[in-house]
PDB file of C-alpha atoms in Angstrom:
ATOM      1  CA  MET F   1     -93.854  44.875 251.454  1.00 44.00           C
ATOM      2  CA  THR F   2     -91.374  47.004 252.981  1.00 59.00           C
ATOM      3  CA  GLU F   3     -91.098  47.972 256.561  1.00 86.00           C
ATOM      4  CA  PHE F   4     -91.232  51.592 257.485  1.00 94.00           C
ATOM      5  CA  THR F   5     -89.971  52.655 260.627  1.00 92.00           C
ATOM      6  CA  PRO F   6     -91.602  55.583 262.694  1.00 94.00           C
ATOM      7  CA  VAL F   7     -88.744  58.778 262.172  1.00 92.00           C
ATOM      8  CA  GLN F   8     -89.722  59.743 266.045  1.00 89.00           C
ATOM      9  CA  SER F   9     -89.410  56.212 267.260  1.00 90.00           C
ATOM     10  CA  LEU F  10     -85.588  56.303 266.249  1.00 90.00           C
ATOM     11  CA  THR F  11     -82.634  57.052 268.851  1.00 94.00           C
ATOM     12  CA  PHE F  12     -79.520  58.267 267.821  1.00 95.00           C
ATOM     13  CA  GLU F  13     -77.724  54.638 268.682  1.00 93.00           C
ATOM     14  CA  GLU F  14     -79.920  53.062 265.584  1.00 88.00           C
ATOM     15  CA  PHE F  15     -80.178  56.169 262.990  1.00 93.00           C
ATOM     16  CA  GLY F  16     -76.984  58.537 264.504  1.00 95.00           C
ATOM     17  CA  GLN F  17     -74.377  56.328 261.934  1.00 96.00           C
ATOM     18  CA  ILE F  18     -77.281  57.285 258.445  1.00 96.00           C
ATOM     19  CA  LEU F  19     -78.768  60.691 259.818  1.00 97.00           C
ATOM     20  CA  CYS F  20     -74.810  62.171 260.765  1.00 98.00           C
ATOM     21  CA  TYR F  21     -72.738  60.067 258.414  1.00 98.00           C
ATOM     22  CA  PRO F  22     -70.079  59.571 258.516  1.00 98.00           C
ATOM     23  CA  ARG F  23     -69.564  61.273 262.469  1.00 96.00           C
ATOM     24  CA  PRO F  24     -72.746  60.673 264.357  1.00 97.00           C
ATOM     25  CA  GLU F  25     -72.843  63.901 266.925  1.00 96.00           C
ATOM     26  CA  ARG F  26     -75.487  63.853 269.207  1.00 97.00           C
ATOM     27  CA  ASP F  27     -76.362  67.535 268.938  1.00 97.00           C
ATOM     28  CA  GLU F  28     -76.455  67.585 265.217  1.00 97.00           C
ATOM     29  CA  PHE F  29     -78.362  64.611 265.110  1.00 97.00           C
ATOM     30  CA  HIS F  30     -81.536  66.190 266.547  1.00 95.00           C
ATOM     31  CA  LEU F  31     -80.781  69.100 264.682  1.00 96.00           C
ATOM     32  CA  ARG F  32     -81.672  66.707 261.832  1.00 96.00           C
ATOM     33  CA  GLN F  33     -84.805  65.722 263.585  1.00 94.00           C
ATOM     34  CA  LYS F  34     -86.320  68.626 263.426  1.00 95.00           C
ATOM     35  CA  GLU F  35     -85.472  68.947 260.073  1.00 97.00           C
ATOM     36  CA  LEU F  36     -87.349  65.382 259.322  1.00 97.00           C
ATOM     37  CA  LYS F  37     -90.256  66.688 260.760  1.00 95.00           C
ATOM     38  CA  LEU F  38     -90.085  70.440 259.871  1.00 96.00           C
ATOM     39  CA  LEU F  39     -90.100  68.286 256.164  1.00 97.00           C
ATOM     40  CA  GLY F  40     -92.932  66.126 257.066  1.00 97.00           C
ATOM     41  CA  VAL F  41     -91.360  62.533 256.995  1.00 98.00           C
ATOM     42  CA  ASN F  42     -92.804  60.516 259.545  1.00 95.00           C
ATOM     43  CA  ALA F  43     -91.513  57.320 258.387  1.00 96.00           C
ATOM     44  CA  ILE F  44     -88.121  55.464 257.051  1.00 96.00           C
ATOM     45  CA  SER F  45     -87.474  52.174 255.337  1.00 96.00           C
ATOM     46  CA  PHE F  46     -84.013  50.303 255.605  1.00 94.00           C
ATOM     47  CA  THR F  47     -83.675  49.136 252.541  1.00 95.00           C
ATOM     48  CA  GLY F  48     -81.164  48.954 248.671  1.00 95.00           C
ATOM     49  CA  PRO F  49     -78.518  48.556 247.354  1.00 95.00           C
ATOM     50  CA  THR F  50     -76.165  49.906 249.859  1.00 97.00           C
ATOM     51  CA  LYS F  51     -75.059  49.287 253.262  1.00 96.00           C
ATOM     52  CA  ILE F  52     -73.718  51.514 256.297  1.00 95.00           C
ATOM     53  CA  LYS F  53     -72.945  49.626 258.989  1.00 88.00           C
ATOM     54  CA  ASP F  54     -75.837  47.163 259.898  1.00 90.00           C
ATOM     55  CA  ARG F  55     -78.508  49.235 257.831  1.00 94.00           C
ATOM     56  CA  GLN F  56     -79.352  49.246 253.994  1.00 96.00           C
ATOM     57  CA  ILE F  57     -79.651  52.256 252.152  1.00 97.00           C
ATOM     58  CA  LEU F  58     -80.947  53.235 248.292  1.00 97.00           C
ATOM     59  CA  GLY F  59     -77.541  54.690 247.785  1.00 96.00           C
ATOM     60  CA  LYS F  60     -74.389  56.650 249.155  1.00 96.00           C
ATOM     61  CA  GLY F  61     -72.147  59.648 247.161  1.00 95.00           C
ATOM     62  CA  CYS F  62     -69.614  61.948 248.316  1.00 95.00           C
ATOM     63  CA  VAL F  63     -72.597  64.925 249.269  1.00 97.00           C
ATOM     64  CA  SER F  64     -75.048  62.520 250.494  1.00 98.00           C
ATOM     65  CA  LEU F  65     -76.522  59.473 251.547  1.00 98.00           C
ATOM     66  CA  VAL F  66     -80.354  58.333 249.850  1.00 98.00           C
ATOM     67  CA  ILE F  67     -83.092  56.673 251.668  1.00 98.00           C
ATOM     68  CA  LYS F  68     -86.306  55.066 251.112  1.00 98.00           C
ATOM     69  CA  ALA F  69     -88.777  57.345 252.999  1.00 98.00           C
ATOM     70  CA  GLU F  70     -92.392  58.169 253.362  1.00 98.00           C
ATOM     71  CA  MET F  71     -93.474  61.849 253.605  1.00 97.00           C
ATOM     72  CA  ASN F  72     -97.139  63.245 254.219  1.00 92.00           C
ATOM     73  CA  ARG F  73     -98.169  59.799 252.824  1.00 91.00           C
ATOM     74  CA  GLU F  74     -95.936  59.551 249.398  1.00 97.00           C
ATOM     75  CA  ILE F  75     -93.103  57.380 248.969  1.00 97.00           C
ATOM     76  CA  VAL F  76     -90.133  59.273 248.484  1.00 98.00           C
ATOM     77  CA  ALA F  77     -85.944  59.026 247.696  1.00 98.00           C
ATOM     78  CA  LEU F  78     -84.833  61.329 250.923  1.00 98.00           C
ATOM     79  CA  LYS F  79     -80.908  62.877 250.787  1.00 98.00           C
ATOM     80  CA  ILE F  80     -79.585  63.357 253.775  1.00 98.00           C
ATOM     81  CA  ARG F  81     -76.310  65.413 253.523  1.00 98.00           C
ATOM     82  CA  ARG F  82     -72.641  64.053 255.136  1.00 98.00           C
ATOM     83  CA  VAL F  83     -71.323  65.878 257.899  1.00 98.00           C
ATOM     84  CA  ASP F  84     -68.227  66.115 256.127  1.00 98.00           C
ATOM     85  CA  ALA F  85     -70.079  67.437 252.424  1.00 97.00           C
ATOM     86  CA  ASP F  86     -67.691  69.397 250.613  1.00 96.00           C
ATOM     87  CA  ARG F  87     -70.734  72.016 250.950  1.00 96.00           C
ATOM     88  CA  PRO F  88     -72.886  72.893 254.162  1.00 97.00           C
ATOM     89  CA  HIS F  89     -76.162  72.922 252.268  1.00 97.00           C
ATOM     90  CA  MET F  90     -78.170  71.340 249.915  1.00 98.00           C
ATOM     91  CA  SER F  91     -80.050  74.903 248.198  1.00 98.00           C
ATOM     92  CA  HIS F  92     -77.817  74.914 245.541  1.00 98.00           C
ATOM     93  CA  GLU F  93     -79.007  70.414 244.572  1.00 98.00           C
ATOM     94  CA  SER F  94     -82.955  71.735 245.266  1.00 98.00           C
ATOM     95  CA  SER F  95     -82.535  74.287 243.284  1.00 98.00           C
ATOM     96  CA  MET F  96     -81.032  72.787 240.080  1.00 98.00           C
ATOM     97  CA  LEU F  97     -83.637  69.744 240.963  1.00 98.00           C
ATOM     98  CA  ARG F  98     -86.661  72.437 240.381  1.00 98.00           C
ATOM     99  CA  LEU F  99     -84.812  73.937 236.886  1.00 98.00           C
ATOM    100  CA  ALA F 100     -84.726  70.518 235.605  1.00 98.00           C
ATOM    101  CA  ASN F 101     -88.265  69.532 236.574  1.00 98.00           C
ATOM    102  CA  ARG F 102     -89.220  73.041 234.671  1.00 98.00           C
ATOM    103  CA  SER F 103     -87.673  70.971 231.383  1.00 98.00           C
ATOM    104  CA  GLY F 104     -89.571  68.584 232.205  1.00 98.00           C
ATOM    105  CA  VAL F 105     -86.537  66.266 233.879  1.00 98.00           C
ATOM    106  CA  GLY F 106     -85.219  64.300 236.687  1.00 98.00           C
ATOM    107  CA  PRO F 107     -88.050  62.933 240.053  1.00 98.00           C
ATOM    108  CA  SER F 108     -90.372  65.766 241.417  1.00 98.00           C
ATOM    109  CA  HIS F 109     -88.653  67.431 243.944  1.00 98.00           C
ATOM    110  CA  ARG F 110     -91.143  67.245 247.476  1.00 98.00           C
ATOM    111  CA  GLY F 111     -89.124  70.025 249.435  1.00 98.00           C
ATOM    112  CA  SER F 112     -85.903  70.560 251.189  1.00 98.00           C
ATOM    113  CA  THR F 113     -84.059  72.213 254.254  1.00 98.00           C
ATOM    114  CA  LYS F 114     -80.506  72.569 254.719  1.00 98.00           C
ATOM    115  CA  ASN F 115     -80.054  69.145 255.022  1.00 98.00           C
ATOM    116  CA  LEU F 116     -82.648  67.139 253.308  1.00 98.00           C
ATOM    117  CA  LEU F 117     -83.719  66.688 250.156  1.00 98.00           C
ATOM    118  CA  ALA F 118     -87.048  65.208 249.280  1.00 98.00           C
ATOM    119  CA  MET F 119     -87.875  63.857 245.672  1.00 98.00           C
ATOM    120  CA  THR F 120     -90.317  60.954 243.954  1.00 98.00           C
ATOM    121  CA  TYR F 121     -89.514  57.358 244.667  1.00 98.00           C
ATOM    122  CA  ILE F 122     -88.190  56.139 241.777  1.00 98.00           C
ATOM    123  CA  ARG F 123     -87.737  52.267 241.464  1.00 96.00           C
ATOM    124  CA  GLY F 124     -85.733  51.857 238.303  1.00 97.00           C
ATOM    125  CA  LEU F 125     -82.919  49.796 237.626  1.00 97.00           C
ATOM    126  CA  PRO F 126     -79.712  51.995 236.920  1.00 97.00           C
ATOM    127  CA  ILE F 127     -79.289  52.440 232.837  1.00 98.00           C
ATOM    128  CA  SER F 128     -76.292  49.863 232.427  1.00 97.00           C
ATOM    129  CA  ARG F 129     -78.283  47.571 234.246  1.00 97.00           C
ATOM    130  CA  TRP F 130     -81.703  47.683 232.588  1.00 98.00           C
ATOM    131  CA  VAL F 131     -79.963  46.918 229.078  1.00 97.00           C
ATOM    132  CA  GLU F 132     -77.736  43.995 230.177  1.00 96.00           C
ATOM    133  CA  THR F 133     -81.234  42.563 231.297  1.00 96.00           C
ATOM    134  CA  LEU F 134     -83.171  43.071 228.628  1.00 95.00           C
ATOM    135  CA  SER F 135     -83.981  39.779 226.847  1.00 91.00           C
ATOM    136  CA  GLY F 136     -86.817  38.241 224.278  1.00 89.00           C
ATOM    137  CA  ARG F 137     -88.619  39.827 221.527  1.00 92.00           C
ATOM    138  CA  GLY F 138     -88.776  43.918 221.069  1.00 95.00           C
ATOM    139  CA  GLN F 139     -84.944  44.396 222.809  1.00 95.00           C
ATOM    140  CA  LYS F 140     -84.326  46.869 219.687  1.00 96.00           C
ATOM    141  CA  THR F 141     -87.597  48.569 220.312  1.00 97.00           C
ATOM    142  CA  LYS F 142     -87.085  49.327 223.774  1.00 97.00           C
ATOM    143  CA  VAL F 143     -83.685  50.393 223.532  1.00 98.00           C
ATOM    144  CA  ARG F 144     -84.592  52.847 220.690  1.00 97.00           C
ATOM    145  CA  GLN F 145     -87.499  54.343 223.259  1.00 98.00           C
ATOM    146  CA  VAL F 146     -85.155  55.114 225.896  1.00 98.00           C
ATOM    147  CA  VAL F 147     -82.395  56.732 224.335  1.00 98.00           C
ATOM    148  CA  SER F 148     -84.922  57.896 221.955  1.00 98.00           C
ATOM    149  CA  ALA F 149     -86.556  59.895 225.848  1.00 98.00           C
ATOM    150  CA  ILE F 150     -83.057  60.470 227.511  1.00 98.00           C
ATOM    151  CA  LEU F 151     -82.405  62.923 224.568  1.00 98.00           C
ATOM    152  CA  THR F 152     -85.275  64.603 224.558  1.00 98.00           C
ATOM    153  CA  GLN F 153     -84.449  65.025 227.976  1.00 98.00           C
ATOM    154  CA  CYS F 154     -80.790  65.913 227.441  1.00 98.00           C
ATOM    155  CA  PHE F 155     -82.037  68.675 224.783  1.00 98.00           C
ATOM    156  CA  ALA F 156     -84.636  70.220 226.900  1.00 98.00           C
ATOM    157  CA  MET F 157     -81.600  71.348 229.525  1.00 98.00           C
ATOM    158  CA  ASP F 158     -79.252  72.241 226.819  1.00 98.00           C
ATOM    159  CA  ASN F 159     -82.222  74.873 225.729  1.00 97.00           C
ATOM    160  CA  ALA F 160     -83.108  75.428 229.500  1.00 98.00           C
ATOM    161  CA  GLY F 161     -78.858  76.806 229.703  1.00 98.00           C
ATOM    162  CA  LEU F 162     -78.898  73.634 232.687  1.00 98.00           C
ATOM    163  CA  ASP F 163     -76.034  71.979 232.315  1.00 98.00           C
ATOM    164  CA  HIS F 164     -76.219  67.973 234.596  1.00 98.00           C
ATOM    165  CA  GLY F 165     -72.580  67.575 234.223  1.00 97.00           C
ATOM    166  CA  GLU F 166     -72.229  64.276 234.946  1.00 97.00           C
ATOM    167  CA  LEU F 167     -73.488  62.823 231.978  1.00 98.00           C
ATOM    168  CA  SER F 168     -70.298  61.435 230.501  1.00 96.00           C
ATOM    169  CA  ASN F 169     -70.148  59.022 232.846  1.00 95.00           C
ATOM    170  CA  ALA F 170     -74.150  58.754 233.711  1.00 97.00           C
ATOM    171  CA  SER F 171     -74.207  54.601 234.733  1.00 94.00           C
ATOM    172  CA  LYS F 172     -75.365  56.053 237.670  1.00 94.00           C
ATOM    173  CA  HIS F 173     -77.413  58.786 237.182  1.00 97.00           C
ATOM    174  CA  ILE F 174     -79.638  57.460 234.790  1.00 98.00           C
ATOM    175  CA  LEU F 175     -82.834  55.084 236.283  1.00 98.00           C
ATOM    176  CA  VAL F 176     -85.288  53.148 233.649  1.00 98.00           C
ATOM    177  CA  ASP F 177     -88.319  52.166 235.792  1.00 98.00           C
ATOM    178  CA  GLY F 178     -90.668  49.521 235.198  1.00 96.00           C
ATOM    179  CA  GLN F 179     -92.174  50.805 232.234  1.00 97.00           C
ATOM    180  CA  GLY F 180     -89.366  51.604 230.368  1.00 97.00           C
ATOM    181  CA  ILE F 181     -89.460  55.413 231.374  1.00 98.00           C
ATOM    182  CA  PRO F 182     -85.595  57.017 231.790  1.00 98.00           C
ATOM    183  CA  TRP F 183     -84.532  59.192 234.795  1.00 98.00           C
ATOM    184  CA  ILE F 184     -81.957  61.263 234.736  1.00 98.00           C
ATOM    185  CA  ILE F 185     -80.984  61.961 238.567  1.00 98.00           C
ATOM    186  CA  ASP F 186     -78.212  63.548 240.800  1.00 97.00           C
ATOM    187  CA  PHE F 187     -77.866  67.449 239.708  1.00 98.00           C
ATOM    188  CA  GLU F 188     -75.581  68.239 242.955  1.00 97.00           C
ATOM    189  CA  SER F 189     -72.808  68.669 240.357  1.00 97.00           C
ATOM    190  CA  ALA F 190     -75.645  71.084 238.047  1.00 98.00           C
ATOM    191  CA  SER F 191     -74.376  74.200 236.760  1.00 98.00           C
ATOM    192  CA  MET F 192     -76.476  77.627 235.051  1.00 98.00           C
ATOM    193  CA  THR F 193     -73.251  79.063 234.183  1.00 98.00           C
ATOM    194  CA  ARG F 194     -70.775  76.005 232.482  1.00 97.00           C
ATOM    195  CA  LYS F 195     -72.041  75.552 228.687  1.00 96.00           C
ATOM    196  CA  PRO F 196     -74.633  72.947 228.737  1.00 98.00           C
ATOM    197  CA  ASN F 197     -73.209  69.756 227.178  1.00 97.00           C
ATOM    198  CA  ASN F 198     -76.322  67.015 227.817  1.00 98.00           C
ATOM    199  CA  LEU F 199     -76.954  65.878 224.514  1.00 98.00           C
ATOM    200  CA  THR F 200     -73.049  65.599 223.721  1.00 98.00           C
ATOM    201  CA  SER F 201     -72.068  63.952 227.045  1.00 98.00           C
ATOM    202  CA  ILE F 202     -74.906  61.486 226.646  1.00 98.00           C
ATOM    203  CA  VAL F 203     -74.555  60.214 223.093  1.00 98.00           C
ATOM    204  CA  GLN F 204     -70.977  59.639 224.225  1.00 97.00           C
ATOM    205  CA  PHE F 205     -71.775  57.322 226.995  1.00 98.00           C
ATOM    206  CA  LEU F 206     -74.030  55.659 225.181  1.00 98.00           C
ATOM    207  CA  PHE F 207     -72.702  55.497 221.699  1.00 97.00           C
ATOM    208  CA  VAL F 208     -69.179  55.520 222.649  1.00 96.00           C
ATOM    209  CA  ASN F 209     -67.981  54.884 226.237  1.00 96.00           C
ATOM    210  CA  PRO F 210     -66.159  50.942 226.127  1.00 96.00           C
ATOM    211  CA  LYS F 211     -68.702  49.604 228.268  1.00 96.00           C
ATOM    212  CA  MET F 212     -72.087  51.028 227.726  1.00 97.00           C
ATOM    213  CA  ALA F 213     -71.788  51.198 223.306  1.00 97.00           C
ATOM    214  CA  PRO F 214     -71.307  47.190 223.059  1.00 97.00           C
ATOM    215  CA  LEU F 215     -74.546  46.905 225.292  1.00 96.00           C
ATOM    216  CA  ILE F 216     -76.412  49.390 222.810  1.00 97.00           C
ATOM    217  CA  GLU F 217     -74.886  48.662 219.095  1.00 95.00           C
ATOM    218  CA  LYS F 218     -76.017  44.429 220.383  1.00 95.00           C
ATOM    219  CA  ARG F 219     -79.493  45.234 220.763  1.00 95.00           C
ATOM    220  CA  ILE F 220     -80.125  48.316 218.156  1.00 94.00           C
ATOM    221  CA  GLY F 221     -77.025  47.893 215.873  1.00 94.00           C
ATOM    222  CA  HIS F 222     -73.890  49.578 214.707  1.00 93.00           C
ATOM    223  CA  ILE F 223     -72.866  53.402 214.641  1.00 94.00           C
ATOM    224  CA  ASP F 224     -71.121  55.111 212.269  1.00 95.00           C
ATOM    225  CA  ARG F 225     -68.594  57.737 214.426  1.00 95.00           C
ATOM    226  CA  ASP F 226     -66.683  58.672 212.390  1.00 95.00           C
ATOM    227  CA  ALA F 227     -70.309  60.529 210.925  1.00 95.00           C
ATOM    228  CA  LEU F 228     -71.748  60.592 214.647  1.00 96.00           C
ATOM    229  CA  PHE F 229     -68.931  63.161 215.926  1.00 96.00           C
ATOM    230  CA  PRO F 230     -69.242  66.154 213.094  1.00 97.00           C
ATOM    231  CA  LEU F 231     -73.261  65.926 213.525  1.00 97.00           C
ATOM    232  CA  LEU F 232     -72.337  66.358 217.584  1.00 97.00           C
ATOM    233  CA  ARG F 233     -69.549  69.442 217.080  1.00 97.00           C
ATOM    234  CA  SER F 234     -72.401  71.161 214.963  1.00 98.00           C
ATOM    235  CA  TYR F 235     -74.947  70.284 217.588  1.00 98.00           C
ATOM    236  CA  LYS F 236     -72.234  71.632 220.201  1.00 96.00           C
ATOM    237  CA  LYS F 237     -72.499  75.142 218.301  1.00 96.00           C
ATOM    238  CA  SER F 238     -76.238  75.323 217.678  1.00 96.00           C
ATOM    239  CA  ALA F 239     -78.641  73.085 220.298  1.00 96.00           C
ATOM    240  CA  THR F 240     -81.262  73.079 217.506  1.00 97.00           C
ATOM    241  CA  GLN F 241     -84.144  70.784 216.916  1.00 97.00           C
ATOM    242  CA  GLU F 242     -83.152  69.717 213.363  1.00 97.00           C
ATOM    243  CA  LEU F 243     -79.346  68.677 214.703  1.00 97.00           C
ATOM    244  CA  LEU F 244     -81.255  67.076 217.725  1.00 98.00           C
ATOM    245  CA  ALA F 245     -83.334  65.005 214.545  1.00 98.00           C
ATOM    246  CA  GLU F 246     -80.320  64.375 212.301  1.00 97.00           C
ATOM    247  CA  VAL F 247     -78.469  63.148 215.462  1.00 97.00           C
ATOM    248  CA  SER F 248     -81.462  60.673 216.216  1.00 97.00           C
ATOM    249  CA  ARG F 249     -81.615  59.528 212.950  1.00 97.00           C
ATOM    250  CA  HIS F 250     -78.168  58.859 212.454  1.00 96.00           C
ATOM    251  CA  LEU F 251     -78.081  56.450 215.647  1.00 96.00           C
ATOM    252  CA  GLY F 252     -81.325  55.090 214.200  1.00 93.00           C
ATOM    253  CA  ILE F 253     -83.179  56.566 216.390  1.00 91.00           C
TER     254      ILE F 253
END
């Protein structure tokens, strides 16, 4: 069972390296403590695959750290803006996640402040790891179902005018949970001003990327890329439901 530590009992010496990564400052620490209280975060869990000094966390990026937390009796993934981030607040990612949610994509937005962003905690594996660990019967069906769901989510974002921005290398940006449901995460680079290329980017990652494509093809069979690329070019010009269906049929989904 995961142990949670009440936020009010965390000291600067214990939590400063996480709340104010990578340069802990007492004044900033106390400001961010107040944000935790304002957001309703009452406890955190030092658990996950990433280590920051002597603490385990869920992840670390260029903009934020991610920790597991308890907020209003719900387990959430909490992003904490790095003090050396190239942006002054979390409002952009917060608004992009809300927009994604309107299209049925991404973990549910649970609240945000200047330096914090809370969302539904997804217990899952990065998609490449998920595919690698598949074994036994039914692998082909499972991969087809996950890929189909990802394409549907990307199509929804394309039609909403929201470009994720990092799906051409989606190894860290898609989690697959225990029920085989894929979740697109990390909307810090998303944009409503760029032309959306979500579906074309994810298809190239899954079926062209030299590391990912062999894992997928091993489970669902060979893909004719020479015939795939013209379909993707057509889709880029007009992201229609009909072209989505045609791309899916070509991929055997």
